[in-house]
mmCIF file of C-alpha atoms and ligand atoms in Angstrom:
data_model
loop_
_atom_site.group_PDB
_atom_site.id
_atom_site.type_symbol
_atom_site.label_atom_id
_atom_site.label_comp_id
_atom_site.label_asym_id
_atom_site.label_seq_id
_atom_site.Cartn_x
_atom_site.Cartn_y
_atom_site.Cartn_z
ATOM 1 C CA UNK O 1 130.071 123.495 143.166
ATOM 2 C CA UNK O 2 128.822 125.675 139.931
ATOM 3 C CA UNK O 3 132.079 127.775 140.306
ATOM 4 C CA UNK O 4 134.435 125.437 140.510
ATOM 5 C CA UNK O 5 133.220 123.403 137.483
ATOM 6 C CA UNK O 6 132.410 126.705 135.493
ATOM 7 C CA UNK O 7 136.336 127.328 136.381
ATOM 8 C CA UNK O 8 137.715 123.732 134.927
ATOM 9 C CA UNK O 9 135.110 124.230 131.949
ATOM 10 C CA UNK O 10 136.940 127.548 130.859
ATOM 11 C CA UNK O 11 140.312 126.249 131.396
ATOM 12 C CA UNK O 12 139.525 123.269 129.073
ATOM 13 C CA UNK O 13 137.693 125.722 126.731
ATOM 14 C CA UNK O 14 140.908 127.810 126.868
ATOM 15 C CA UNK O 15 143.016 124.539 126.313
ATOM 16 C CA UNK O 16 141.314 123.594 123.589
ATOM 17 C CA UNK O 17 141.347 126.918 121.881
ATOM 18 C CA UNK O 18 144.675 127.139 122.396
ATOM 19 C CA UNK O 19 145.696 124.195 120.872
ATOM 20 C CA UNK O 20 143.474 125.016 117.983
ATOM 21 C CA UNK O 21 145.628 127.708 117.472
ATOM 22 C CA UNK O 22 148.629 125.835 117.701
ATOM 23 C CA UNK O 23 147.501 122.673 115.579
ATOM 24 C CA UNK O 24 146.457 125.431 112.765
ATOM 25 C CA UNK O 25 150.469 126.676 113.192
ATOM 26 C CA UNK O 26 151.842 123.634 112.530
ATOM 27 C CA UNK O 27 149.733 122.830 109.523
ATOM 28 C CA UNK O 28 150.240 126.099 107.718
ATOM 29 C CA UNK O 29 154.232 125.287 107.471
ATOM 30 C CA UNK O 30 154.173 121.771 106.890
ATOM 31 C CA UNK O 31 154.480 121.399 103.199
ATOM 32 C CA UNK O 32 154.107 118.032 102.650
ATOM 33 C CA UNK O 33 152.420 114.396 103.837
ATOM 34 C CA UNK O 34 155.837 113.432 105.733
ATOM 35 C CA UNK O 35 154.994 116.747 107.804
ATOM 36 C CA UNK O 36 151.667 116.673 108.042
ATOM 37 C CA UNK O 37 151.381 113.082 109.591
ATOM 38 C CA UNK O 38 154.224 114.287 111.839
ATOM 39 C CA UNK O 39 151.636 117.659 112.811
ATOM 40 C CA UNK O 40 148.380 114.848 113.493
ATOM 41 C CA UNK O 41 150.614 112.758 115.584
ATOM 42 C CA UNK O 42 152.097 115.232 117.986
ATOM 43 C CA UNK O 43 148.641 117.062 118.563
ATOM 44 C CA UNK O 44 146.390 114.201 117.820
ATOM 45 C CA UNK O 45 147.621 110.813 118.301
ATOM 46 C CA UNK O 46 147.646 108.260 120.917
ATOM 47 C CA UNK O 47 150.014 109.816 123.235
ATOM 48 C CA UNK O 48 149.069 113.532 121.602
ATOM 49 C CA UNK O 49 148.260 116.587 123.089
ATOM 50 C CA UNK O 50 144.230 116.122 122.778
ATOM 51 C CA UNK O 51 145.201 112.817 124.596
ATOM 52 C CA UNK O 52 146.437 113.996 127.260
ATOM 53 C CA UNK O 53 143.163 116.885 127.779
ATOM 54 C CA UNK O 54 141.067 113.665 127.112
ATOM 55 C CA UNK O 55 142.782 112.096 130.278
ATOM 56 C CA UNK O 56 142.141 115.049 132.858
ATOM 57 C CA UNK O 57 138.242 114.737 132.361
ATOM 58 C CA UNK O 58 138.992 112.487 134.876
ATOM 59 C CA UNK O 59 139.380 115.117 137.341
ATOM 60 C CA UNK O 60 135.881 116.830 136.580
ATOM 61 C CA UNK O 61 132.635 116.317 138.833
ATOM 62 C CA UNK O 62 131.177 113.890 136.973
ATOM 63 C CA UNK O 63 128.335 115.373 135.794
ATOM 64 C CA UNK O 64 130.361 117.992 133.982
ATOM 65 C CA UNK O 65 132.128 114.664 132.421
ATOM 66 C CA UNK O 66 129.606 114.623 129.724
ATOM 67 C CA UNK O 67 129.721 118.162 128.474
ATOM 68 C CA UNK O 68 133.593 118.072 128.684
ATOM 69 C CA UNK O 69 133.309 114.647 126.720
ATOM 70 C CA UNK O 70 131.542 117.022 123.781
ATOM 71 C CA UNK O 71 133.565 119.739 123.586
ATOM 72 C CA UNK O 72 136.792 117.458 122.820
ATOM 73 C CA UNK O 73 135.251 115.862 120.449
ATOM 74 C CA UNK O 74 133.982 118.438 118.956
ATOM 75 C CA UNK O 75 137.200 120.033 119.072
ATOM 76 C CA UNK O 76 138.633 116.964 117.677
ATOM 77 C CA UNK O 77 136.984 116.857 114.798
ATOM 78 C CA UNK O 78 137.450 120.871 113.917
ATOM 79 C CA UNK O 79 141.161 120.035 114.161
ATOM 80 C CA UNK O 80 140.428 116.736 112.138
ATOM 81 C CA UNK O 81 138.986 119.035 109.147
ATOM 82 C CA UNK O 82 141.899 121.389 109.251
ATOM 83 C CA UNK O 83 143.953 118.619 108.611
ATOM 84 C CA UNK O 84 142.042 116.928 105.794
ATOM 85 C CA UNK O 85 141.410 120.166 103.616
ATOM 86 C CA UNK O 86 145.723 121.554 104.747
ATOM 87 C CA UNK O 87 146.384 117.756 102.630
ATOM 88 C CA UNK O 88 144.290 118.395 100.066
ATOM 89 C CA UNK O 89 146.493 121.343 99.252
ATOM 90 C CA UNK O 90 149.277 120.020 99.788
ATOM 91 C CA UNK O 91 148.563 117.370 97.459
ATOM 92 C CA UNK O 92 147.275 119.270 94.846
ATOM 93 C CA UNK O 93 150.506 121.669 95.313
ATOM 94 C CA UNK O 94 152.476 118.831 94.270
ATOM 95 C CA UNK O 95 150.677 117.755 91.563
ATOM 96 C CA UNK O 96 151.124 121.411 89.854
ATOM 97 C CA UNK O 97 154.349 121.567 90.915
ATOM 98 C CA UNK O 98 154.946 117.632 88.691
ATOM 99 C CA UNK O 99 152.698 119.145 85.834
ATOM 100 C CA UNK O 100 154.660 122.452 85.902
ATOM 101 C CA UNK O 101 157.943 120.414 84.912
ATOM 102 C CA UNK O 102 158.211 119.595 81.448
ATOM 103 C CA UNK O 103 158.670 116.605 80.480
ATOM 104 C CA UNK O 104 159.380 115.719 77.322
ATOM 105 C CA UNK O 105 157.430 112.037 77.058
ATOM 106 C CA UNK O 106 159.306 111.303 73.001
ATOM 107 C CA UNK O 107 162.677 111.448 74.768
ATOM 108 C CA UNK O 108 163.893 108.404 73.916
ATOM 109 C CA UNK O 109 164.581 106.439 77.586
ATOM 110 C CA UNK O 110 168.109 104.830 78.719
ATOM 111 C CA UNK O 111 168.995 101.926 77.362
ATOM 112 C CA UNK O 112 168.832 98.831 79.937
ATOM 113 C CA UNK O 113 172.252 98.168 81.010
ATOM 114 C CA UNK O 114 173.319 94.242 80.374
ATOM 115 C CA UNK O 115 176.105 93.030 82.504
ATOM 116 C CA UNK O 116 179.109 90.869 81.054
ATOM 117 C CA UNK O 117 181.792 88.354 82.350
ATOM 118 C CA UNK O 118 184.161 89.822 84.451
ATOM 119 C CA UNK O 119 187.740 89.485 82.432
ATOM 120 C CA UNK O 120 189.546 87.911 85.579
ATOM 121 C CA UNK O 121 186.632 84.952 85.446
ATOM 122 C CA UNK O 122 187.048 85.154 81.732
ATOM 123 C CA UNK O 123 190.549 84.143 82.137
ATOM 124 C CA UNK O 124 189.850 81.977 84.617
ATOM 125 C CA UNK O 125 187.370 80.197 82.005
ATOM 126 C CA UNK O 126 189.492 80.163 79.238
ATOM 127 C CA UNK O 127 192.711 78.866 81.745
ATOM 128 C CA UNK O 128 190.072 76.099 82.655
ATOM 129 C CA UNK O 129 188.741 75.149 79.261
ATOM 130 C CA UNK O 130 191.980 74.906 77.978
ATOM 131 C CA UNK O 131 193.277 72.400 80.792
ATOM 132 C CA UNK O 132 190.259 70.578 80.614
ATOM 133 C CA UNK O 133 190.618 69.989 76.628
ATOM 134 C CA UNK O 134 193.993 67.866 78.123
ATOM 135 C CA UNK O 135 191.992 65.760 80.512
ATOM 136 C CA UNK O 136 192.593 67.936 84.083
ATOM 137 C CA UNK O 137 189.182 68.093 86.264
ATOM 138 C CA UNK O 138 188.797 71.974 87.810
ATOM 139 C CA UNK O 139 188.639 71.577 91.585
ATOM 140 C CA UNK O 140 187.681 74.429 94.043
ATOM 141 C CA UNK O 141 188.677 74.697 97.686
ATOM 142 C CA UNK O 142 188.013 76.690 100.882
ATOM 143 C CA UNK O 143 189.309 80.467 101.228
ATOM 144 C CA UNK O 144 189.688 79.639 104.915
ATOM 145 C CA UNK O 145 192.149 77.021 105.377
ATOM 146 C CA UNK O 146 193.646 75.752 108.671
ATOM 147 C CA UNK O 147 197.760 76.251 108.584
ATOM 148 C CA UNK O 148 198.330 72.590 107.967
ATOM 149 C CA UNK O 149 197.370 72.876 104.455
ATOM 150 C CA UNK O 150 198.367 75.858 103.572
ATOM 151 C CA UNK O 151 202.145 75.687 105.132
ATOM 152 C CA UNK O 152 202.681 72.181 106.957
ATOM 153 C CA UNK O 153 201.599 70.180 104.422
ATOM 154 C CA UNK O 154 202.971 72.088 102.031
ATOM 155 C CA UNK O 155 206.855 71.543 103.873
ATOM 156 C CA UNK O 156 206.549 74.620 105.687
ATOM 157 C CA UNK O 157 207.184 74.092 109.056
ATOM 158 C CA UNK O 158 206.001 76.253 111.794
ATOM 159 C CA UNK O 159 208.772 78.293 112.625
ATOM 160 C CA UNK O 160 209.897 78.528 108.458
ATOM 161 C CA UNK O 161 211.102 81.437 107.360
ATOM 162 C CA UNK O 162 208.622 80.924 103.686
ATOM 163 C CA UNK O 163 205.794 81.494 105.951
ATOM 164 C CA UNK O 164 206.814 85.113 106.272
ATOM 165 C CA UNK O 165 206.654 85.971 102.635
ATOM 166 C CA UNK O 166 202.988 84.745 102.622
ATOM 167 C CA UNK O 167 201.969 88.048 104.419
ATOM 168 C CA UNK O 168 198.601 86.498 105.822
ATOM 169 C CA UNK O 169 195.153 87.357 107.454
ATOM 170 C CA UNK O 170 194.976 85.317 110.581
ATOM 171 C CA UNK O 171 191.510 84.514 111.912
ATOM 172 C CA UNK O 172 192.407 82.694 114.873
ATOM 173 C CA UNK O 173 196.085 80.831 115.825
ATOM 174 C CA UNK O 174 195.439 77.949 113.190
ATOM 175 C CA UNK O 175 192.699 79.429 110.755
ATOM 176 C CA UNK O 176 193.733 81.594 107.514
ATOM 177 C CA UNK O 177 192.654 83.627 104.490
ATOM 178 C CA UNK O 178 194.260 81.524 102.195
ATOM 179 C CA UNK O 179 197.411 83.393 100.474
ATOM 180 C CA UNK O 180 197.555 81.037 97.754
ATOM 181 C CA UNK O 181 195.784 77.989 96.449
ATOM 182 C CA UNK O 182 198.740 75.516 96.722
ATOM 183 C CA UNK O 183 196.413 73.997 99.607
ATOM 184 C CA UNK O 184 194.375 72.828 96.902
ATOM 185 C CA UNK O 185 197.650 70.189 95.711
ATOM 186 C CA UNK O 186 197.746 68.827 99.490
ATOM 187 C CA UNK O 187 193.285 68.517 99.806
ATOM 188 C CA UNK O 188 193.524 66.824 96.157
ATOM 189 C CA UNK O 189 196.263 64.435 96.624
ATOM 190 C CA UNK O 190 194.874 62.967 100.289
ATOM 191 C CA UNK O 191 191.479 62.314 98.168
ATOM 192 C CA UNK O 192 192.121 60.680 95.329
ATOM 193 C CA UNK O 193 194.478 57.946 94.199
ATOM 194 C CA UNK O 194 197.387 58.693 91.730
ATOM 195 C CA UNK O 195 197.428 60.162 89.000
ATOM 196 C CA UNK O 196 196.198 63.693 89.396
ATOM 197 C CA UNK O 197 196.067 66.281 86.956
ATOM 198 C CA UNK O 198 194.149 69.301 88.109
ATOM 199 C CA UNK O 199 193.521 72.834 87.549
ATOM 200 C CA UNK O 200 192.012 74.846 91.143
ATOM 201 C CA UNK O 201 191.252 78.597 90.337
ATOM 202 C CA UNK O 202 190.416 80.940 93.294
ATOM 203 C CA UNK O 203 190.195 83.858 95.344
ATOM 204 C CA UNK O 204 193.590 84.675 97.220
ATOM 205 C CA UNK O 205 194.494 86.719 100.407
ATOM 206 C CA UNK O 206 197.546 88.274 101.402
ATOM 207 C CA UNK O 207 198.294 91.397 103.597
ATOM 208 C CA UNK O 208 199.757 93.323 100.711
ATOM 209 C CA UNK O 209 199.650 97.722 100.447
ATOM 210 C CA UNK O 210 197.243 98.222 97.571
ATOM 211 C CA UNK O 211 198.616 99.742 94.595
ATOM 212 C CA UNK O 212 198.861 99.674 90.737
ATOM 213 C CA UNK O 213 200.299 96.031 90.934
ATOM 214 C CA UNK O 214 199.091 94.319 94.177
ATOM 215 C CA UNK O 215 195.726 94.001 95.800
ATOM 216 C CA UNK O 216 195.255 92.115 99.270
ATOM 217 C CA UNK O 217 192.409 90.417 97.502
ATOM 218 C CA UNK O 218 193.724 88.205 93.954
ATOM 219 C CA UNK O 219 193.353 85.264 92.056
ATOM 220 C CA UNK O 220 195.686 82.568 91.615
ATOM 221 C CA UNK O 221 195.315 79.516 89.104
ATOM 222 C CA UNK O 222 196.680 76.098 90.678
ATOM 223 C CA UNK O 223 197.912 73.547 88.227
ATOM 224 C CA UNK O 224 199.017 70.296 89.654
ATOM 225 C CA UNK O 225 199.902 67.084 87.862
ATOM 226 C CA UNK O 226 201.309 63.725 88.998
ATOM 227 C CA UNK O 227 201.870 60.400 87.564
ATOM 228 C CA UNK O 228 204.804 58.406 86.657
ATOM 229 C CA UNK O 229 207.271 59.623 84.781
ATOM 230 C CA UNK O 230 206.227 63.597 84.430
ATOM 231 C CA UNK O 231 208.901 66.042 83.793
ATOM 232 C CA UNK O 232 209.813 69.440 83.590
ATOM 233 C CA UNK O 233 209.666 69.639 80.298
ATOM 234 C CA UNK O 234 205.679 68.901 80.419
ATOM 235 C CA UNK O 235 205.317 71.475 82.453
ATOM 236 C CA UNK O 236 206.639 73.563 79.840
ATOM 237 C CA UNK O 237 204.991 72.330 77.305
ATOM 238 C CA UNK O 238 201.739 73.637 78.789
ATOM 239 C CA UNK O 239 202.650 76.528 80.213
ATOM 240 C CA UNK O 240 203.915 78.060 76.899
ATOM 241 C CA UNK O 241 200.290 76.638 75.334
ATOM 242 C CA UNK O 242 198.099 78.614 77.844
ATOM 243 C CA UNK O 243 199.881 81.600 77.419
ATOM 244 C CA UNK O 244 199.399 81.272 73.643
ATOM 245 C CA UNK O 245 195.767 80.595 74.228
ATOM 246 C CA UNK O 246 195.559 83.357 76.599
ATOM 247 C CA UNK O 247 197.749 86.415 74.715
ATOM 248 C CA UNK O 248 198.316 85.455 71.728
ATOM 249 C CA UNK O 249 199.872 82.749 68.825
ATOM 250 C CA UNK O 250 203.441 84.103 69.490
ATOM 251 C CA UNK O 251 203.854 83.760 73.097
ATOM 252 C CA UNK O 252 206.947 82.017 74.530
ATOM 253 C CA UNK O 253 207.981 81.008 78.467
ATOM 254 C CA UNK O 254 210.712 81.669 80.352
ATOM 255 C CA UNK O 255 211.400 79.684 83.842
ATOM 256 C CA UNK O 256 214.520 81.581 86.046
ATOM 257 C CA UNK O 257 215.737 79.729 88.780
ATOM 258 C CA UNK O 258 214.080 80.593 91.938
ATOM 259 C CA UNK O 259 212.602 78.539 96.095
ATOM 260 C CA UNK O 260 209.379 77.412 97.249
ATOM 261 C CA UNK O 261 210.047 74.939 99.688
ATOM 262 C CA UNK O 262 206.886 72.369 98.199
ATOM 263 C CA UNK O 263 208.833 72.278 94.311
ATOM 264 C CA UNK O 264 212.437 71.216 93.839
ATOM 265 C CA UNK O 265 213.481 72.723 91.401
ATOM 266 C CA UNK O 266 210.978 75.739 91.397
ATOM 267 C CA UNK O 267 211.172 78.589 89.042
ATOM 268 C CA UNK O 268 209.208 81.889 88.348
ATOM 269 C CA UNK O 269 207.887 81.630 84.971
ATOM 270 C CA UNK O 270 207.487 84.562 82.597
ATOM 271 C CA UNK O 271 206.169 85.021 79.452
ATOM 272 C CA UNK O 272 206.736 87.579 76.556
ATOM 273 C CA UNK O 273 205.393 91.075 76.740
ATOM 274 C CA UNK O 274 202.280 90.628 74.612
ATOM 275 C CA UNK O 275 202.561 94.266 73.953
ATOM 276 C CA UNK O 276 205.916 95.154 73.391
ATOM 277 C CA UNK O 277 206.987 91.623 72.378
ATOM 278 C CA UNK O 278 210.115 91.991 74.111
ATOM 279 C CA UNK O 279 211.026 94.630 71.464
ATOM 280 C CA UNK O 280 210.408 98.176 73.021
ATOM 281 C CA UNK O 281 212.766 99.878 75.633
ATOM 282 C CA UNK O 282 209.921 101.962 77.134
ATOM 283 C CA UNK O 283 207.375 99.419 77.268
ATOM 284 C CA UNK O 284 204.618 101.167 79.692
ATOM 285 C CA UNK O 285 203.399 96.960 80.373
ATOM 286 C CA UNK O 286 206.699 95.581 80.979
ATOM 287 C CA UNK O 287 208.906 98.172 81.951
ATOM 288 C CA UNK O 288 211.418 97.678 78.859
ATOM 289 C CA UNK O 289 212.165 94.125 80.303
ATOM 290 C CA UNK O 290 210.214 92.265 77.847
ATOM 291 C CA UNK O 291 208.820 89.937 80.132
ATOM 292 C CA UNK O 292 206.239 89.777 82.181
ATOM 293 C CA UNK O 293 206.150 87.517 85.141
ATOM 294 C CA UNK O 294 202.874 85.105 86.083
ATOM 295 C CA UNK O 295 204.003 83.538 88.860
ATOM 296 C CA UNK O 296 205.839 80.000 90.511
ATOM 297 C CA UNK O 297 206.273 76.573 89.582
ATOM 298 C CA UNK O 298 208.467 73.693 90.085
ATOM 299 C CA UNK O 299 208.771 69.806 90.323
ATOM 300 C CA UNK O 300 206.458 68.952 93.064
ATOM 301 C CA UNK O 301 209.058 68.401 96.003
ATOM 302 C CA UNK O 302 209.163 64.813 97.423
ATOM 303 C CA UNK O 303 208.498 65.356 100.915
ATOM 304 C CA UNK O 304 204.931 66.635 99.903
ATOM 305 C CA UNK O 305 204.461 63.751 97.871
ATOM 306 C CA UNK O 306 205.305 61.852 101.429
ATOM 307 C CA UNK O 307 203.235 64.086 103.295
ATOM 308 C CA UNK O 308 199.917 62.549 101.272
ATOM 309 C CA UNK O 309 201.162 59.377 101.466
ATOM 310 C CA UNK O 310 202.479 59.192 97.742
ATOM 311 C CA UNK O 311 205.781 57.194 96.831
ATOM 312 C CA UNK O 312 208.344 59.815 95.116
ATOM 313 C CA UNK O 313 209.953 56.820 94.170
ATOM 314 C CA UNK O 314 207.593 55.555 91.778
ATOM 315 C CA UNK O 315 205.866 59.190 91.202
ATOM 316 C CA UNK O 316 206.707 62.650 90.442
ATOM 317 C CA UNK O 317 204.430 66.111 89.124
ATOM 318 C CA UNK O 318 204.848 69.237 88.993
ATOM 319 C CA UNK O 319 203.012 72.309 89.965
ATOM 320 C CA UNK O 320 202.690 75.936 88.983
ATOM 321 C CA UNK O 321 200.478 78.954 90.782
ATOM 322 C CA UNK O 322 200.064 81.774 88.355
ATOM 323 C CA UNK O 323 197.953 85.336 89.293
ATOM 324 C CA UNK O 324 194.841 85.875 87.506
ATOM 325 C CA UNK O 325 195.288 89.284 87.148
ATOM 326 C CA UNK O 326 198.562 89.160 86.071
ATOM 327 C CA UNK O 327 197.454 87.495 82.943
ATOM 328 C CA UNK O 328 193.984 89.640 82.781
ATOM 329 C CA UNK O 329 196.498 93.195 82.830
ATOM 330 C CA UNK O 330 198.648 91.710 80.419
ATOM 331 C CA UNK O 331 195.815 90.406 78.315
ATOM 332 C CA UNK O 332 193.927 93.265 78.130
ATOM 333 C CA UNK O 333 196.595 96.061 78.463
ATOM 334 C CA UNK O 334 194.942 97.343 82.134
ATOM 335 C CA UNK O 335 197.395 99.864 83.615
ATOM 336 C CA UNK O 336 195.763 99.407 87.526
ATOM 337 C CA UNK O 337 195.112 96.453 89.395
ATOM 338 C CA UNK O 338 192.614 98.033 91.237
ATOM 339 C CA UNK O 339 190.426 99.096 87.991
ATOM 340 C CA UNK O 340 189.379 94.928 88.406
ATOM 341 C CA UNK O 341 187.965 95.231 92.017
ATOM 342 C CA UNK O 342 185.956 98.855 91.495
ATOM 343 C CA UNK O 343 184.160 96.664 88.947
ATOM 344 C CA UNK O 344 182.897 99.963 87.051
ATOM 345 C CA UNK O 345 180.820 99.545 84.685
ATOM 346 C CA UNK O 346 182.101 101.422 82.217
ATOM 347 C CA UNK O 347 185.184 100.035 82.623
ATOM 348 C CA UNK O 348 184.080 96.196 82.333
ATOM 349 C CA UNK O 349 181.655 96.901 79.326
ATOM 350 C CA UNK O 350 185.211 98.210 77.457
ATOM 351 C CA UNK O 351 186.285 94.691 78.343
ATOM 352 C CA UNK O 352 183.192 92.326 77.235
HETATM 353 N N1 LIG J 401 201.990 78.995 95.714
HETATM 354 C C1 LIG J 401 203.071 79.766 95.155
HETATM 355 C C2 LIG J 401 202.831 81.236 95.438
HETATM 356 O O1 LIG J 401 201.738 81.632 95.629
HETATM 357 C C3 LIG J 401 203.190 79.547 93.677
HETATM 358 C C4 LIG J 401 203.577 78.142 93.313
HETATM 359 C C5 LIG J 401 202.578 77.207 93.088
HETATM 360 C C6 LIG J 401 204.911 77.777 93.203
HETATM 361 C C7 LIG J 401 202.932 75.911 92.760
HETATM 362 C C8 LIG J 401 205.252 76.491 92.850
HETATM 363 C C9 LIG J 401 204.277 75.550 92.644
HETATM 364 O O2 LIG J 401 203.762 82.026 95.454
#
């Protein structure tokens, strides 16, 4: 059988050469390690071209085996060598090409950036401190509330036409992205005994279009206070002293008459343009109008107070729900809503 073996010898001899060639190919244009380790793989790794040579030994006589054994290996470790001198070249390449750069090693190196407080938690802090300094606890709630507290509870029946203006993200028929954190008056109330003055900040969710004035992602602030004997004109009283704390010494409130079906009577509460002061007719924060508005409030109603098993009889509260960011634009003169959720950087550091 000389011929045929001499004839399967000088086809592998002829494979072999000819991947040589090949192996050589792909290391000449492969200009760095990524490449390179891609070039050994393919030709030879474990399921590699020389693999698969190494396999059809099998089909030799077997006393050729031995010889064909060699001149793989040897093969192998030509290719091996080609390899190891093509990546010292490449790495040196790279380390001329670093050197080649200049680098200038007294240029001073960027400052480490700090972070700061976020001004809608800032006003959220300062809303908090002050409440607390006038003995309310700060109570946080779920952002996914079933629709008993946020509507039912609240003396929103199912088919109540309030339920439409909270524009809401449903997850399931019951379950909701809170649209506001009025829920927080009902969760509160069924906990704890009479009398309850809290303040519940949080994240809000309505289906609003984004623009310069709404986001579908917001804060509110939730105050809520019953006892005996509380009046309107507490809730006044307070309101017009957060906003002072909040904008500034000379801040005043307004309350115009307006319906939420869990206060009676329920207003919308304003207070003074902090920038204008109620004084300019082109006022780019309030429009000329000299007010800006933060949001609800009322006399909690008495079917609420019912509804957690309170006596309106002997009780009454009231409750307001004012927008974080309304304060934080007005506060710090921001002319986009948005500008709070991009969270720049350079933006927030303006802010600190
Ligand atoms: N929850 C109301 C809203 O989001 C605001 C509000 C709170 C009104 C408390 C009255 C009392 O529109």
């Amino acid at each position: 059988m000389p011929g045929f073996s001499f004839a399967a010898m000088s086809e592998l001899n002829e494979r072999l050469t000819d991947l040589h060639a090949r192996f050589e190919r792909a290391l000449e244009v492969a200009s760095d390690e990524r490449s390179l380790e891609a070039a050994r793989a393919q030709y030879l790794g474990r399921s590699g071209d020389l693999a698969a040579i190494r396999r059809s030994i099998g089909r030799l006589p077997s006393d050729e085996r031995p010889t064909a054994g060699k001149e793989i290996n040897d093969a192998v470790a030509a290719m091996e060598e080609l390899l190891e001198r093509r990546r010292v070249k490449v790495a040196s390449h790279a380390v001329e090409e670093a050197l080649s750069r200049r680098v200038d090693v007294t240029f001073p190196a960027p400052e480490a950036r700090l972070g700061s407080t976020h001004p809608i938690r800032h006003v959220i802090e300062d809303a908090c401190t002050y409440f607390e300094r006038r003995g309310f606890a700060v109570v946080l709630g779920p952002e996914v509330e079933p629709d008993y507290y946020n509507f039912d509870a609240l003396n929103i029946p199912p088919e109540h036409p309030a339920r439409e203006g909270f524009d809401s993200f449903w997850i399931d028929e019951t379950l909701l992205l809170r649209p506001h954190t009025s829920p927080m008056q009902i969760r509160t109330m069924q906990n704890h005994r009479p009398p309850i003055a809290i303040i519940a900040p949080g994240k809000c969710y309505r289906r609003d279009a984004v623009d310069a004035r709404h986001h579908f992602q917001f804060h509110q602030l939730e105050g809520l206070l019953v006892a005996e004997g509380v009046h309107f004109g507490h809730l006044k009283g307070m309101l017009a002293g957060l906003c002072r704390v909040l904008l500034g010494a000379h801040q005043s409130v307004r309350f115009r008459p307006s319906f939420f079906p869990f206060t009676e009577p329920s207003a919308e509460v304003d207070t003074t343009c902090p920038k204008c002061g109620g004084s300019a007719t082109a006022c780019s924060m309030c429009g000329g109008s000299g007010w800006i508005e933060l949001g609800g409030a009322g006399m909690v109603h008495a079917n609420v107070l019912r509804e957690v098993g309170y006596d309106p009889q002997r009780l009454s509260g009231w409750a307001f729900g004012f927008g974080a960011e309304r304060i934080a634009l007005a506060r710090y003169d921001v002319d986009d809503i948005r500008r709070f959720i991009d969270s720049d950087p350079d933006f927030l550091e303006q802010l600190a």
